[in-house]
Tab-separated table of C-alpha atoms in Angstrom:
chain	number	residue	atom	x	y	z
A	1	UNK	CA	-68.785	59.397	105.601
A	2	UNK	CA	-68.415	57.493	102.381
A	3	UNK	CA	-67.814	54.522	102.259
A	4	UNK	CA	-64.828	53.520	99.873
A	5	UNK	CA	-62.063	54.968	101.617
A	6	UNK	CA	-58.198	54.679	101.093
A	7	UNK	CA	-56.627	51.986	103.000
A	8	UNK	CA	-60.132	49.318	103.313
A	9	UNK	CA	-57.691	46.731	104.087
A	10	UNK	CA	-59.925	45.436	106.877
A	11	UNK	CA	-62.131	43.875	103.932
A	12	UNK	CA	-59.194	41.606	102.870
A	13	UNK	CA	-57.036	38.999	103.863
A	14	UNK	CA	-53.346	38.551	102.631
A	15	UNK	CA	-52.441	41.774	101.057
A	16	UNK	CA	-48.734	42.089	100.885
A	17	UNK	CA	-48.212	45.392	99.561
A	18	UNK	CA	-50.690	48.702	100.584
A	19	UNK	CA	-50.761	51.186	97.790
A	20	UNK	CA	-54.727	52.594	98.434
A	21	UNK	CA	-54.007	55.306	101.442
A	22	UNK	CA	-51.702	58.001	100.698
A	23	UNK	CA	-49.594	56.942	103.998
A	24	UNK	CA	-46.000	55.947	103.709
A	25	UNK	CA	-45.931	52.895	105.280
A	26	UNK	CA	-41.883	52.132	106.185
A	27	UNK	CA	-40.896	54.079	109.587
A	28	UNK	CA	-39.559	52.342	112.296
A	29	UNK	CA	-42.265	52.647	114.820
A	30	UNK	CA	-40.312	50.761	117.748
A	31	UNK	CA	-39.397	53.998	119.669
A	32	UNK	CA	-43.025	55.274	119.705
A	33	UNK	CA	-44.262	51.857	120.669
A	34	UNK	CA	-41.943	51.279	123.448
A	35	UNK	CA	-42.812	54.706	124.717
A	36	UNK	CA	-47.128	54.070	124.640
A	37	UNK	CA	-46.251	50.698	126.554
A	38	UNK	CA	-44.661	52.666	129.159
A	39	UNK	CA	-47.739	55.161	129.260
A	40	UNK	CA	-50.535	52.048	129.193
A	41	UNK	CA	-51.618	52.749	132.618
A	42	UNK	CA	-52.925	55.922	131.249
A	43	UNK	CA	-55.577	54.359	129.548
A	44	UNK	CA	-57.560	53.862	133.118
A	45	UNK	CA	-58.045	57.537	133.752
A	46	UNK	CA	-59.414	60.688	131.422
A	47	UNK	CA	-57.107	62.341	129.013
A	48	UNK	CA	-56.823	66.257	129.041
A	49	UNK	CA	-60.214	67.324	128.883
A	50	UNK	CA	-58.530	69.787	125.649
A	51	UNK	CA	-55.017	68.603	124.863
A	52	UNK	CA	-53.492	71.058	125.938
A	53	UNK	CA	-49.969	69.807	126.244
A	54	UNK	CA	-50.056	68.434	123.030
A	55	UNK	CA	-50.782	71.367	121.115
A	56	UNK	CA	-47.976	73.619	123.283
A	57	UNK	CA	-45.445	70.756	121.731
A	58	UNK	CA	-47.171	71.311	117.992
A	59	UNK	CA	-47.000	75.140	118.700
A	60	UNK	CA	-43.649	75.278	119.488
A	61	UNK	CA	-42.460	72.678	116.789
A	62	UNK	CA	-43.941	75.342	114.255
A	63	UNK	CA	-42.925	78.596	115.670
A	64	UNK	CA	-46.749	79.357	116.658
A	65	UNK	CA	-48.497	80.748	119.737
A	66	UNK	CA	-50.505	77.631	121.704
A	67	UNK	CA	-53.544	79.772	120.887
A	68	UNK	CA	-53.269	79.272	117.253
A	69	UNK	CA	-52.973	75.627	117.533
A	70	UNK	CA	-56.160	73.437	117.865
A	71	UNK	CA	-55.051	69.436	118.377
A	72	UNK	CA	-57.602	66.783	117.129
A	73	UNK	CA	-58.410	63.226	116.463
A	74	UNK	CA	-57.462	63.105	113.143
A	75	UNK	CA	-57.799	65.724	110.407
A	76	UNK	CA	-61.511	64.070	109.687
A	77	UNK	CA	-62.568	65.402	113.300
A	78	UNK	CA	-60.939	68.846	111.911
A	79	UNK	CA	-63.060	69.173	108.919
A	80	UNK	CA	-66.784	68.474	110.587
A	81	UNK	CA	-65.791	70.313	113.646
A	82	UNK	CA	-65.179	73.136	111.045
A	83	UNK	CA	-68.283	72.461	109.182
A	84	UNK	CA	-70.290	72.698	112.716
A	85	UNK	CA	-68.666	75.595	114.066
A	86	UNK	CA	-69.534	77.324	110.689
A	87	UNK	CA	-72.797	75.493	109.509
A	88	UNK	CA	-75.168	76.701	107.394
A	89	UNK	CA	-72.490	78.628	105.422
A	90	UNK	CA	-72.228	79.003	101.196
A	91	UNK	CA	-69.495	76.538	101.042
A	92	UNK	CA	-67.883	76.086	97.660
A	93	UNK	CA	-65.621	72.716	97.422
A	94	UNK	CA	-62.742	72.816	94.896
A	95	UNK	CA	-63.231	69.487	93.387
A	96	UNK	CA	-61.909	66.728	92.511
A	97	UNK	CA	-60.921	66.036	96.067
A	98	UNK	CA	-61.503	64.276	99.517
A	99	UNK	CA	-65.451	63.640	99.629
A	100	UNK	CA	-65.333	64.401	103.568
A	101	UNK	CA	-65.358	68.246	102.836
A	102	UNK	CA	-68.856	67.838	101.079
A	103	UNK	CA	-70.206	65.315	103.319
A	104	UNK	CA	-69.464	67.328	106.397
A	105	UNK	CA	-70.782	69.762	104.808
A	106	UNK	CA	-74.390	68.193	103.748
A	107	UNK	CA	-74.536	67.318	107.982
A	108	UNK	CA	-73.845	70.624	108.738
A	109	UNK	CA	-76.283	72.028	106.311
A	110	UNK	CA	-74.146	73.989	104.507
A	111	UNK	CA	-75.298	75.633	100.661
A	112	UNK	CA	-72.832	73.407	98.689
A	113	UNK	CA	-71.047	74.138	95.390
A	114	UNK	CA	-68.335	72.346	93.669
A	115	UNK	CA	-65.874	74.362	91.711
A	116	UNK	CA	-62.798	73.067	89.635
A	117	UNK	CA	-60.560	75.945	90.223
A	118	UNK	CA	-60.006	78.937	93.020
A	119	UNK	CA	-60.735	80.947	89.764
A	120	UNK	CA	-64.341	79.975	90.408
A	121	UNK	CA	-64.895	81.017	93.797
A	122	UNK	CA	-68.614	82.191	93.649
A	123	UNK	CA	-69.626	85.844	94.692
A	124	UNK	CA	-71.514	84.296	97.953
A	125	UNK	CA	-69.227	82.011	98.782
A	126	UNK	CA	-68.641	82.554	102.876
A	127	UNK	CA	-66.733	79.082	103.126
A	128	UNK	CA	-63.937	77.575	100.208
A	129	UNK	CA	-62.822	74.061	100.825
A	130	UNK	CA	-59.158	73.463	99.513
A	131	UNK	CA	-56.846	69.867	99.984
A	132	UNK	CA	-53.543	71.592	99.020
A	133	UNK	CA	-51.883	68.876	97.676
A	134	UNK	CA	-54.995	67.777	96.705
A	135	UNK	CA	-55.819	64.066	96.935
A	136	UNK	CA	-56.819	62.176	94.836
A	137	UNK	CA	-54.498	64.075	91.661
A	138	UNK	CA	-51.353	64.972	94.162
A	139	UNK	CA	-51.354	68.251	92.284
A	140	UNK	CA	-50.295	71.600	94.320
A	141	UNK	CA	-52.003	74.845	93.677
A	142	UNK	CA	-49.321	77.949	93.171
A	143	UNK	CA	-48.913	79.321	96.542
A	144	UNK	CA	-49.136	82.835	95.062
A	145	UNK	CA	-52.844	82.159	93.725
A	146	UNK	CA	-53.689	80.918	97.212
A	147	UNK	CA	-52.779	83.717	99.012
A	148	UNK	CA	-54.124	86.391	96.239
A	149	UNK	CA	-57.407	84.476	96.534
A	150	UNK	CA	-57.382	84.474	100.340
A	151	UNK	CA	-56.973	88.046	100.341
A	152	UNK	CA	-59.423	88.981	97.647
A	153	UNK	CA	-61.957	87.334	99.173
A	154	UNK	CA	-61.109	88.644	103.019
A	155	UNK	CA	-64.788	88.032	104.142
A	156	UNK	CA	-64.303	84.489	102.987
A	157	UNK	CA	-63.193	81.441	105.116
A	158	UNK	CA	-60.407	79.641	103.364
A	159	UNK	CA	-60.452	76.158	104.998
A	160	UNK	CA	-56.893	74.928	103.220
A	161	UNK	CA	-56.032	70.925	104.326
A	162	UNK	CA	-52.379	70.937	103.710
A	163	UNK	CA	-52.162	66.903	105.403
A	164	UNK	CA	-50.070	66.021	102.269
A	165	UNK	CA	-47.893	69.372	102.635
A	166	UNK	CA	-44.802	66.698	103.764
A	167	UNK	CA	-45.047	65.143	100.488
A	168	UNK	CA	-44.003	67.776	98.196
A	169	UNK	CA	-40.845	70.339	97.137
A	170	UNK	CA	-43.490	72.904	95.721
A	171	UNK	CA	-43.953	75.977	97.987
A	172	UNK	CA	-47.080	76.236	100.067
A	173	UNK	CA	-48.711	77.998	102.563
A	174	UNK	CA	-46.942	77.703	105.613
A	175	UNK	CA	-48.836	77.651	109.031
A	176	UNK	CA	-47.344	80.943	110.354
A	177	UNK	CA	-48.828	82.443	106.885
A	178	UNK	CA	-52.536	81.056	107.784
A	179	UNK	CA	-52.214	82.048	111.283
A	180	UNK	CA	-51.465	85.610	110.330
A	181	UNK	CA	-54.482	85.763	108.066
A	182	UNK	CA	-57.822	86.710	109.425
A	183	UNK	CA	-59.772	84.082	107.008
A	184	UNK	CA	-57.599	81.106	106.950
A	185	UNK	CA	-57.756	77.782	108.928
A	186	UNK	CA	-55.046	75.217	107.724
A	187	UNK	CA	-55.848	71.293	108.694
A	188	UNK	CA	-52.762	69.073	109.826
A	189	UNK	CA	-52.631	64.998	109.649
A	190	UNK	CA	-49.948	63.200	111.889
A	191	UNK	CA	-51.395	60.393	110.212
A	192	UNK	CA	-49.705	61.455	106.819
A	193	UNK	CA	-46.924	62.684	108.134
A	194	UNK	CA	-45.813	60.086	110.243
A	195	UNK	CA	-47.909	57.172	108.967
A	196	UNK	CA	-49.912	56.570	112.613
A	197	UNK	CA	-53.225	56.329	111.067
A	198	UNK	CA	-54.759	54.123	113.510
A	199	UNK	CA	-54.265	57.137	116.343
A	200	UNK	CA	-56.197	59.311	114.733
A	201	UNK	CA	-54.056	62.350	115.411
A	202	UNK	CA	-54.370	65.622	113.548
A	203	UNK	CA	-54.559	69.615	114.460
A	204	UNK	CA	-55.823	72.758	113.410
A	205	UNK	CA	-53.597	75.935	112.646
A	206	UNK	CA	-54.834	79.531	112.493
A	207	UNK	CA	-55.362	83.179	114.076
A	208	UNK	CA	-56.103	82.801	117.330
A	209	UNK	CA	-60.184	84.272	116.946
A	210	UNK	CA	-61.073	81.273	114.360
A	211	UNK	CA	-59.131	79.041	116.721
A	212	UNK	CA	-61.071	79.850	119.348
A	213	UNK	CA	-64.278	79.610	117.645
A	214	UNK	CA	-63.820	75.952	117.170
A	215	UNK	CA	-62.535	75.401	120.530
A	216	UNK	CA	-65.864	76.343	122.019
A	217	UNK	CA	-67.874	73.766	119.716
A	218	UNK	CA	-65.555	70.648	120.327
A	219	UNK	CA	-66.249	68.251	122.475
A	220	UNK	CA	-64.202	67.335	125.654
A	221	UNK	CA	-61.570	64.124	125.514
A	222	UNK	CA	-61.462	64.367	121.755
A	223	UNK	CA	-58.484	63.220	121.820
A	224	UNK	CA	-57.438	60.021	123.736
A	225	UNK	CA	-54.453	59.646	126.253
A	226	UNK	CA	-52.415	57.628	123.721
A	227	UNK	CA	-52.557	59.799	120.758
A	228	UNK	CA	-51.571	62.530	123.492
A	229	UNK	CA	-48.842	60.793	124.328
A	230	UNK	CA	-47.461	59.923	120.770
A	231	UNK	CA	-48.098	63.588	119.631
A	232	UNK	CA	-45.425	64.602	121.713
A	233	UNK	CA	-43.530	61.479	121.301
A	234	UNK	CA	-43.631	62.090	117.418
A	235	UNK	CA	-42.137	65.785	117.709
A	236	UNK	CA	-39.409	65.421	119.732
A	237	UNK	CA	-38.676	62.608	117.225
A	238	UNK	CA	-39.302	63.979	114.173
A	239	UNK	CA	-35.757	63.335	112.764
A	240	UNK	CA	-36.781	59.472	113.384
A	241	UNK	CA	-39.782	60.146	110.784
A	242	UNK	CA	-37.670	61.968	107.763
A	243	UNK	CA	-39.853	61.385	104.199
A	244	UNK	CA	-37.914	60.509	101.430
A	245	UNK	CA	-39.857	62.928	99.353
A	246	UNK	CA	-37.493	63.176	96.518
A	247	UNK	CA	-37.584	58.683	96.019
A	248	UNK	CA	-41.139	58.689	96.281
A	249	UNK	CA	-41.685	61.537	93.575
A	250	UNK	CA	-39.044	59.610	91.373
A	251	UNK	CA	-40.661	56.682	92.053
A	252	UNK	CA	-44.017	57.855	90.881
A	253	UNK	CA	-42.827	59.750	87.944
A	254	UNK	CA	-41.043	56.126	87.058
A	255	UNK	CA	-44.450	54.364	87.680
A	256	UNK	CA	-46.476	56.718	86.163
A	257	UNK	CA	-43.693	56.180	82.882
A	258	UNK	CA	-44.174	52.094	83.059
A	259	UNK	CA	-48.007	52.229	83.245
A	260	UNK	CA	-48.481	55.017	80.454
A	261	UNK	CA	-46.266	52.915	78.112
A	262	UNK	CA	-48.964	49.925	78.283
A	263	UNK	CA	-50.928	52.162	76.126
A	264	UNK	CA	-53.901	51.147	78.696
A	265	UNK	CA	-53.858	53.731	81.190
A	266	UNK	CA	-54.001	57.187	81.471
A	267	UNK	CA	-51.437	58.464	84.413
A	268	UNK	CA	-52.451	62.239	85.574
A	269	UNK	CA	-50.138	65.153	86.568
A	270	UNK	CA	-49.052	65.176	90.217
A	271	UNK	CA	-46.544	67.048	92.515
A	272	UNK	CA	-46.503	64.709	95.377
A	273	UNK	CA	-46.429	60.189	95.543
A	274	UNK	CA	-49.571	60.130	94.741
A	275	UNK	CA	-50.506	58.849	91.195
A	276	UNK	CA	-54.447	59.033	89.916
A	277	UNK	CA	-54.556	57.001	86.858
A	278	UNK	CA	-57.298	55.860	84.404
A	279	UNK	CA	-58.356	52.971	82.435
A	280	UNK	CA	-59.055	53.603	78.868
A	281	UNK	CA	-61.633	50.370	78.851
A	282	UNK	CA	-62.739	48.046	82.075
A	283	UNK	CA	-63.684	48.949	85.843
A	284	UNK	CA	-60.877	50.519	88.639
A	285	UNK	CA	-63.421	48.684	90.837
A	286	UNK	CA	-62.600	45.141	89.268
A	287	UNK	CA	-58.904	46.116	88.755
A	288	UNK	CA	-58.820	46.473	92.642
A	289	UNK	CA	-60.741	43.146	93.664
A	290	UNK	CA	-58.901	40.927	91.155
A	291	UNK	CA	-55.300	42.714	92.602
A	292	UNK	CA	-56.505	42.394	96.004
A	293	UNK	CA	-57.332	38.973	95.726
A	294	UNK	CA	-55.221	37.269	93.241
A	295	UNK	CA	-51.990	38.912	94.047
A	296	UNK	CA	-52.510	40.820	97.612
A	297	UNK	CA	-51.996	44.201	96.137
A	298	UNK	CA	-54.339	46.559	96.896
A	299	UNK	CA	-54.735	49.843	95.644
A	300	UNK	CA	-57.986	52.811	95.171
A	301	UNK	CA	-60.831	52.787	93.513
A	302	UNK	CA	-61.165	56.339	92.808
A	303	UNK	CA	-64.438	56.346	91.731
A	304	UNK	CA	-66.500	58.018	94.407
A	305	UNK	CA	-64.444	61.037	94.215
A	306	UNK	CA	-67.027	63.954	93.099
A	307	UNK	CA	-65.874	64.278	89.050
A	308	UNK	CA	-64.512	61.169	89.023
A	309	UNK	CA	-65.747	57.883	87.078
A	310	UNK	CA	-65.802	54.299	87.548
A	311	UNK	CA	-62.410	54.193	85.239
A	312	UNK	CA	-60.687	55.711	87.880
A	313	UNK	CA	-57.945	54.489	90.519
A	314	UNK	CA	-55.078	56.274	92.661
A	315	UNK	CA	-51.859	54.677	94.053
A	316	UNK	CA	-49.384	56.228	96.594
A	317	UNK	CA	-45.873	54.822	95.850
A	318	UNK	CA	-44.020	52.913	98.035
A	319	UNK	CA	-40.697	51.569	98.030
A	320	UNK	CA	-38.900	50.680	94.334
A	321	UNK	CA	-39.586	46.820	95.328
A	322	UNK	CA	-42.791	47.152	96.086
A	323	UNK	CA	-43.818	49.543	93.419
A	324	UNK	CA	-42.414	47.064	90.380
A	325	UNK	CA	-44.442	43.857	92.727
A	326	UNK	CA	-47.226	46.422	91.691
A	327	UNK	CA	-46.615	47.255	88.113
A	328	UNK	CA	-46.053	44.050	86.864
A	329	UNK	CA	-49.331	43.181	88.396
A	330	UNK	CA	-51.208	45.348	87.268
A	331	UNK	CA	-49.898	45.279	83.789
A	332	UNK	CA	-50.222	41.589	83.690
A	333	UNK	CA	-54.122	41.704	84.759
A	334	UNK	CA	-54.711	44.785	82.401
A	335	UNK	CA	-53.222	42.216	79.699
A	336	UNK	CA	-55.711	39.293	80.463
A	337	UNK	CA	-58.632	41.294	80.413
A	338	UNK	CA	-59.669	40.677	84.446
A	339	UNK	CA	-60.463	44.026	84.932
A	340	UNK	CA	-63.496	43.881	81.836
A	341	UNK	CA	-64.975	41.061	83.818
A	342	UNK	CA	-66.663	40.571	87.292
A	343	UNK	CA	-64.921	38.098	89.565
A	344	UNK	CA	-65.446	34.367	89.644
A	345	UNK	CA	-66.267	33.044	93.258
């Protein structure tokens, strides 16, 4: 894993405002947590060796057969269980994107190769890594090109993480489309979608075979009794946990306006609330300690993303408040020059 993640607000004290994870961070969590208190004497006995209850609630919330559905503890546990079940594969990674694809992939001892397009699929390739919405641009591949390159390469896995699939109004592979394909595994985050990040709950859709292949390599009590619980908590309230998809994309087409007219950043395409952005002089890394310290706003340093240099941040928008506490931060800093210089202790 690298370190550098989204969301390192454990390193900081008084941050008031969280743009640096792609989560939306303003549901009304009180239902779930008065149902996990009422489960808490669960924690003093296993969970479901395989969570098997859970993923006959995600199966029938998206019209699926329980055998297509593989429930894990997070979408990260999703991508290296993939990775194992199919290690030592010609993996090509379409970059940029999330670095966990590669890194799973060096563990696993895969044959890695980053490509910039599905265009660029190599000959070999037995394994193609694709965040659709990608993170950390927000863009959305056409869902026609996906599925012509799934089935032109049919003896080619398609590993497709669709976790930011709730953020966007651009078609995309559904998971009743993966699950009828023979080469297609789509990853799932409940973390995204319902902004529980800290219950690391994701799952795995697909045709039953490739299902069943990474059944047989995961581990038993993957997933604990809590994030059971709130999985099926979380779907029978889903219209609790409705995304206001078309704010947030105003929102970050209204950001994304604001910052470009400064003249000192570069604001990137994107289909979804997430916003990569670049400095045209100083460090993202320096932008995002002197934010984080002087005015408890913290947002990503996008630099570790594979393609990516140290100009680089990302922001998920947030609420119209929250996102103007932001701009005129950032503006104001970008003004004084704090981001050209290291910070003073």
């Amino acid at each position: 894993m690298t370190d550098g993640h989204g969301d390192d607000l454990h390193r900081y004290a008084g941050i008031r405002a969280n743009f640096s994870s792609n989560v939306y961070a303003h549901f009304d969590h009180s239902g779930l947590f008065a149902c996990l208190a009422r489960r808490l004497e669960s924690v003093g006995s296993y969970p479901e060796p395989a969570p098997h209850s859970a993923e006959r609630a995600v199966a029938a919330a998206l019209g699926l057969q329980p055998g297509e559905v593989l429930v894990t503890s997070g979408a990260t546990e999703a991508i290296y269980l993939t990775a194992l079940t199919f290690r030592r594969s010609r993996s090509a990674v379409v970059t940029p994107t999330f670095s966990e694809y590669a890194d799973a992939c060096r563990i696993h001892e895969h044959r890695l190769v980053c490509i910039d397009s599905l265009a660029r699929i190599p000959r070999d390739a037995q394994t193609v890594w694709l965040c659709n919405p990608n993170n950390p641009t927000g863009t959305v591949c056409d869902k026609a090109a996906v599925l012509q390159a799934v089935r032109a390469h049919a003896d080619t896995l398609f590993v497709i993480d669709a976790s930011y699939a709730p953020f966007t109004r651009r078609p995309v592979v559904t998971p009743a489309e993966a699950a009828s394909q023979p080469n297609v595994l789509m990853l799932h985050s409940m973390t995204k979608a319902f902004a529980v990040p800290g219950l690391r709950l994701g799952y795995v859709t697909g045709s039953r075979p490739l299902i069943d292949r990474l059944r047989s390599r995961r581990m038993p009590w993957a997933v604990n009794s809590m994030a059971q619980h709130a999985c099926e908590y979380l779907l029978a309230h889903k219209a609790d946990y409705t995304l206001p998809v078309d704010t947030l994309l105003q929102e970050r087409e209204r950001v994304s306006r604001t910052l470009a007219a400064s003249g000192m950043v570069e604001t990137m395409p994107s289909d979804t609330h997430i916003l990569l952005c670049r400095l045209k002089d100083g460090s993202a890394h320096r932008l995002k300690e002197h934010l984080a310290r002087h005015d408890g706003i913290l947002i990503r340093d996008a630099s570790n993303f594979a393609g990516l240099d140290g100009h680089y941040f990302r922001i998920a928008v947030q609420t119209p408040a929250e996102n103007d506490l932001l701009t005129a931060a950032l503006l104001s800093c970008l003004a004084a020059g704090s981001h050209k210089h290291p910070q003073r202790t």
